[in-house]
Coordinates of C-alpha atoms in Angstrom, one line a residue:
I1 CA 73.4 100.4 99.1
S2 CA 71.5 97.7 98.5
R3 CA 68.0 97.4 98.2
R4 CA 67.2 94.1 99.6
A5 CA 65.9 93.1 102.7
S6 CA 65.4 95.3 105.1
R7 CA 66.8 92.9 108.4
E8 CA 70.4 93.4 105.9
L9 CA 72.9 95.4 107.3
R10 CA 75.8 96.1 105.6
W11 CA 80.0 96.6 107.0
T12 CA 82.8 98.8 105.2
A13 CA 86.1 97.5 104.0
A14 CA 87.6 101.2 105.9
N15 CA 91.6 100.4 104.4
Q16 CA 90.0 100.6 100.9
R17 CA 89.6 104.4 101.1
G18 CA 86.6 105.5 102.1
G19 CA 87.2 108.2 99.5
A20 CA 87.8 105.6 96.9
A21 CA 84.1 104.3 97.0
R22 CA 83.6 107.1 97.2
G23 CA 86.0 107.9 93.7
G24 CA 83.9 109.3 90.5
A25 CA 85.6 109.8 87.1
G26 CA 85.3 111.5 83.7
G27 CA 86.1 114.6 81.8
G28 CA 86.4 118.0 81.4
G29 CA 83.3 120.3 80.8
G30 CA 80.8 119.5 78.2
C31 CA 81.3 121.2 74.5
L32 CA 78.7 123.6 72.4
K33 CA 77.2 120.3 70.9
W34 CA 76.3 118.6 73.8
R35 CA 74.2 121.0 75.0
L36 CA 72.8 121.5 71.4
R37 CA 72.0 118.5 71.5
R38 CA 70.3 118.2 75.3
A39 CA 67.8 120.9 74.3
K40 CA 67.1 119.7 70.8
G41 CA 65.6 116.8 73.5
M42 CA 68.6 113.8 72.3
A43 CA 69.5 111.4 75.6
E44 CA 73.1 111.3 76.7
P45 CA 75.3 108.6 76.7
A46 CA 74.9 105.5 78.4
D47 CA 78.0 106.3 80.2
Y48 CA 76.0 109.1 81.7
P49 CA 73.2 108.3 83.4
P50 CA 71.3 111.0 85.4
F51 CA 74.2 112.3 87.4
Q52 CA 73.7 111.2 91.4
L53 CA 75.5 113.5 94.1
G54 CA 77.9 111.2 96.2
K55 CA 77.2 108.3 94.1
P56 CA 79.1 105.9 92.2
R57 CA 78.8 106.9 88.0
F58 CA 79.0 103.1 87.4
E59 CA 76.6 100.2 89.8
Q60 CA 79.0 97.9 92.2
T61 CA 76.8 95.0 92.3
S62 CA 79.0 93.5 89.5
F63 CA 82.7 93.0 88.9
Y64 CA 82.9 95.2 85.7
G65 CA 80.6 97.7 86.9
R66 CA 83.5 97.9 90.1
F67 CA 86.0 98.0 87.9
R68 CA 84.8 100.8 85.7
H69 CA 84.3 102.9 88.8
F70 CA 87.9 102.2 90.1
L71 CA 89.4 102.9 85.7
D72 CA 88.0 105.8 86.6
I73 CA 90.0 106.4 90.1
I74 CA 93.1 105.9 89.2
D75 CA 93.0 108.2 85.8
P76 CA 96.6 109.7 85.5
R77 CA 94.4 113.4 83.7
T78 CA 93.6 114.4 87.3
L79 CA 97.5 114.5 88.6
F80 CA 96.8 117.5 86.1
V81 CA 94.3 119.4 87.2
T82 CA 94.7 122.5 87.3
E83 CA 93.5 125.3 91.1
S84 CA 90.5 127.6 88.7
R85 CA 89.2 123.5 86.9
L86 CA 89.0 122.1 90.8
K87 CA 86.9 125.6 91.9
E88 CA 84.6 125.1 88.8
A89 CA 83.8 121.3 89.6
V90 CA 84.0 122.3 92.9
Q91 CA 81.5 125.3 93.0
L92 CA 79.3 123.6 90.2
L93 CA 78.7 120.6 93.2
E94 CA 77.5 123.3 94.9
D95 CA 75.4 124.9 92.4
Y96 CA 73.4 121.4 91.4
K97 CA 73.1 120.8 95.3
H98 CA 72.0 123.9 96.5
G99 CA 69.0 124.1 93.1
T100 CA 70.8 126.5 91.4
L101 CA 72.5 125.3 88.6
P102 CA 73.0 127.3 84.9
P103 CA 71.1 126.6 82.3
G104 CA 72.5 123.6 79.9
V105 CA 74.2 122.2 81.9
T106 CA 75.0 117.8 81.7
N107 CA 74.9 115.1 83.8
K108 CA 78.6 114.0 81.7
E109 CA 79.6 117.1 83.3
L110 CA 78.4 116.7 86.5
W111 CA 80.0 113.8 86.3
G112 CA 83.2 114.9 85.6
A113 CA 83.8 118.1 88.1
Q114 CA 82.3 114.8 90.9
K115 CA 85.5 113.2 89.7
I116 CA 87.6 115.8 89.9
K117 CA 86.5 116.5 93.4
Q118 CA 86.8 113.3 94.8
A119 CA 90.2 112.5 92.9
I120 CA 91.5 115.8 94.9
I121 CA 89.7 117.1 98.0
H122 CA 89.6 114.5 101.1
P123 CA 85.7 113.4 101.2
D124 CA 86.1 114.5 105.5
T125 CA 88.5 116.8 105.4
N126 CA 87.4 119.0 103.0
E127 CA 91.6 118.7 101.9
T128 CA 93.4 118.2 98.8
I129 CA 96.1 115.9 98.7
F130 CA 99.6 115.7 98.1
M131 CA 99.8 114.5 94.4
P132 CA 102.2 111.8 94.6
F133 CA 99.5 109.9 97.4
R134 CA 96.1 109.4 95.6
M135 CA 95.1 106.8 93.9
S136 CA 96.4 108.4 90.8
G137 CA 100.0 108.8 91.6
M138 CA 102.0 106.9 90.1
V139 CA 105.5 105.9 91.1
V140 CA 107.1 103.4 88.1
G141 CA 110.2 103.0 90.6
L142 CA 109.0 101.5 93.2
L143 CA 107.8 98.9 91.4
L144 CA 111.5 97.8 89.9
P145 CA 113.0 94.5 90.5
N146 CA 115.7 94.8 92.7
Q147 CA 118.6 92.1 92.5
T148 CA 121.6 94.2 94.7
L149 CA 121.4 93.7 98.7
A150 CA 121.5 97.8 99.1
S151 CA 118.6 97.9 95.1
T152 CA 116.7 95.3 97.4
V153 CA 116.7 96.9 100.9
F154 CA 116.6 100.8 99.2
W155 CA 113.4 100.0 96.7
Q156 CA 111.3 97.5 99.7
W157 CA 111.8 100.6 101.5
L158 CA 111.0 104.0 99.6
N159 CA 108.0 101.5 98.6
Q160 CA 106.1 100.6 102.2
S161 CA 107.1 104.8 103.0
H162 CA 104.6 105.2 99.8
N163 CA 102.5 103.2 100.9
A164 CA 102.4 104.5 104.2
C165 CA 102.2 108.4 102.9
V166 CA 99.1 107.2 100.3
N167 CA 97.3 105.1 103.8
Y168 CA 97.6 108.4 105.5
A169 CA 96.9 110.9 103.2
N170 CA 93.8 108.3 102.2
R171 CA 92.9 108.1 106.2
N172 CA 89.3 107.4 107.3
A173 CA 88.7 111.4 109.4
T174 CA 86.1 110.7 111.4
K175 CA 87.3 108.2 112.7
P176 CA 90.3 109.2 113.5
S177 CA 93.7 107.1 115.1
P178 CA 96.3 108.2 116.3
T179 CA 99.7 108.8 114.9
S180 CA 101.2 105.6 116.9
K181 CA 99.4 104.0 114.5
F182 CA 100.5 104.4 111.6
I183 CA 103.8 104.4 112.8
Q184 CA 103.1 100.6 114.3
G185 CA 101.9 100.2 110.9
Y186 CA 105.3 101.7 109.4
L187 CA 107.0 99.4 110.7
G188 CA 106.4 96.0 110.9
A189 CA 105.3 97.0 107.0
V190 CA 108.8 98.0 106.6
I191 CA 110.6 95.7 108.1
S192 CA 109.2 92.4 106.8
A193 CA 109.4 93.0 103.5
V194 CA 112.4 93.7 103.7
S195 CA 113.5 90.8 106.1
I196 CA 111.6 88.5 103.8
A197 CA 113.2 90.1 100.5
V198 CA 117.1 89.4 101.3
G199 CA 116.3 86.4 103.1
L200 CA 115.0 84.8 99.6
N201 CA 117.2 86.7 97.8
V202 CA 120.1 84.9 99.6
L203 CA 118.9 81.5 99.3
V204 CA 118.9 82.1 95.4
Q205 CA 122.7 83.1 95.4
R206 CA 123.8 80.0 97.8
A207 CA 121.2 77.7 95.4
N208 CA 124.6 76.3 94.0
K209 CA 121.8 74.1 91.4
F210 CA 120.6 77.1 89.9
T211 CA 122.4 77.8 86.3
P212 CA 123.0 82.0 86.8
A213 CA 119.7 82.2 83.9
T214 CA 117.7 80.5 86.3
R215 CA 119.0 82.5 89.9
L216 CA 118.3 85.9 87.8
L217 CA 114.9 84.9 86.8
I218 CA 114.0 83.7 90.2
Q219 CA 115.5 87.3 91.6
R220 CA 113.2 88.6 89.7
F221 CA 110.3 87.3 91.6
V222 CA 111.6 87.9 94.9
P223 CA 109.4 90.7 95.3
F224 CA 106.0 89.6 95.6
P225 CA 106.3 88.1 98.5
A226 CA 107.9 90.1 100.2
V227 CA 105.4 92.7 99.2
A228 CA 102.2 91.2 99.7
S229 CA 103.8 89.5 103.4
A230 CA 104.0 93.4 104.3
N231 CA 100.7 95.0 102.9
I232 CA 99.0 91.7 105.1
C233 CA 101.3 92.6 108.2
N234 CA 100.6 97.0 107.6
V235 CA 97.0 95.6 107.7
V236 CA 97.5 93.6 111.0
L237 CA 98.9 95.9 112.6
M238 CA 97.1 98.3 111.9
R239 CA 93.5 97.3 112.0
H240 CA 93.5 94.4 114.9
T241 CA 91.1 97.0 117.6
E242 CA 88.5 96.0 114.9
L243 CA 88.9 92.7 115.2
E244 CA 88.3 93.2 119.0
E245 CA 85.8 97.1 119.4
G246 CA 83.9 95.3 115.5
I247 CA 82.9 98.1 112.9
D248 CA 80.2 100.2 112.1
V249 CA 77.1 98.8 110.3
L250 CA 74.2 100.1 109.1
D251 CA 70.5 99.2 108.4
N252 CA 69.0 100.4 104.8
N253 CA 68.6 103.9 105.7
G254 CA 72.5 104.7 106.2
N255 CA 72.0 105.0 109.7
I256 CA 74.4 103.2 111.8
V257 CA 73.0 100.6 114.4
G258 CA 75.9 99.4 116.0
S259 CA 79.0 97.8 115.6
S260 CA 80.1 94.1 114.7
R261 CA 83.2 92.3 115.6
I262 CA 81.6 89.5 112.5
A263 CA 81.7 92.5 110.7
A264 CA 85.0 93.7 111.3
K265 CA 86.8 89.5 110.6
H266 CA 85.0 89.6 106.6
A267 CA 86.3 93.0 106.1
L268 CA 89.7 92.5 106.9
L269 CA 90.1 89.2 105.5
E270 CA 88.9 90.7 102.6
T271 CA 91.1 93.6 102.6
A272 CA 94.4 90.5 103.0
L273 CA 92.8 89.8 99.6
T274 CA 92.8 92.3 97.8
R275 CA 96.0 93.6 99.3
V276 CA 97.6 89.8 98.4
V277 CA 96.1 89.8 94.9
L278 CA 96.8 93.7 93.9
P279 CA 101.3 92.9 93.4
M280 CA 100.8 89.9 91.6
P281 CA 100.4 91.5 88.0
I282 CA 103.1 94.0 89.1
L283 CA 105.8 91.8 90.1
V284 CA 104.7 88.7 88.1
L285 CA 103.8 89.5 84.6
P286 CA 106.9 91.9 83.8
P287 CA 109.0 89.7 84.8
I288 CA 108.0 86.9 82.3
I289 CA 107.8 89.5 80.6
M290 CA 111.2 91.0 80.3
S291 CA 113.2 88.3 80.0
I292 CA 111.2 87.3 76.9
L293 CA 111.7 91.1 76.0
E294 CA 116.0 90.9 76.6
K295 CA 116.1 87.8 74.3
T296 CA 115.4 89.5 71.5
S297 CA 117.0 91.6 69.4
L298 CA 116.3 95.2 69.6
L299 CA 117.3 95.1 73.3
R300 CA 120.3 93.4 73.0
S301 CA 121.4 95.2 70.7
R302 CA 120.8 98.8 73.0
P303 CA 120.8 97.5 76.8
R304 CA 120.4 101.3 77.5
M305 CA 116.7 100.6 76.8
I306 CA 116.7 97.8 79.0
L307 CA 115.5 100.4 81.8
P308 CA 112.4 102.6 79.7
V309 CA 111.3 99.5 78.8
Q310 CA 110.7 98.3 81.9
S311 CA 109.0 101.3 83.4
L312 CA 106.5 101.3 80.5
V313 CA 105.8 97.3 81.3
C314 CA 105.5 97.9 84.9
L315 CA 103.8 101.0 84.7
A316 CA 101.2 99.4 82.1
A317 CA 101.0 96.1 84.7
F318 CA 100.0 98.7 88.0
G319 CA 97.5 100.7 85.4
L320 CA 95.5 97.3 85.6
A321 CA 96.6 95.0 88.8
L322 CA 95.3 98.2 91.4
P323 CA 91.5 98.2 89.6
L324 CA 91.1 94.8 89.3
A325 CA 93.0 94.3 92.6
I326 CA 89.8 96.3 94.6
S327 CA 87.0 95.8 92.3
L328 CA 87.3 92.3 93.6
F329 CA 85.3 93.1 97.1
P330 CA 82.1 96.2 96.7
Q331 CA 82.7 98.9 99.3
M332 CA 79.5 97.8 101.1
S333 CA 78.8 94.0 101.7
E334 CA 75.8 92.8 103.1
V335 CA 75.9 90.4 106.3
S336 CA 71.8 88.4 107.2
T337 CA 71.4 89.3 111.1

């Protein structure tokens, strides 16, 4: 929450997962060396400021701070946290909340515990989020470019199905929405993605002016406009009522003071822009990189390596694209009255 003039209000872009704004990161528990240093009065690293329960570890007023914050959120190591480690993290945070922390616990341990809890436990329902649908879940297969009509339909359908499951698993449960809204958004996204991708593929295949190599290169970029359009369609279908009813706005103390349609308009616009930017590095960079790598002697002599290399390139692009896109705008924005 900003410390600017008290007459400023803020709104939340709800679709970028309320839990995402609450998420943190960090590794596991601290070690004996950390505790000894703390006992000697030595300061902890700057990356681990004094712990604040429920607050991000990195400041959210700059793009760099938000980028580091979301890099923590999508840390894939949280996918492999055991049940016992999760219970330890939750108990440590409970001890902090009630002022019963054992001696020697460091800020690093507390930030790490909060990261684990917020990456796995839904902040509203306190239920465990199914592993593939967490923010740190990455499905490389969904990002591979398509060349045939059947594979285009299949991957676009699977991609939007996965997106719908992630949206539902990380939904804002404090203001429940009817299931029909999620179904409507899902169907709209699937229909728009498949129709655009198939239409563009057909147009490219019928373009006689292009050489086979040029046609293949253009086909690699077909998934981007399809996915971007589907993402916008999904946002509009699932959140169009906010434009009529408005969304909650808060004062400097975090108290709800009313609802605003202007805030809703800004929130939906920022969300739509984020959804367009998100697939850019994923669906634009890999085709360019792979068109270069496929000309190398290594892949020419070993064509079976193309798919594994392509998967690694897509994974690297996804790991960069997700935090970049969701860091464009702060989770809490301001509007002057």
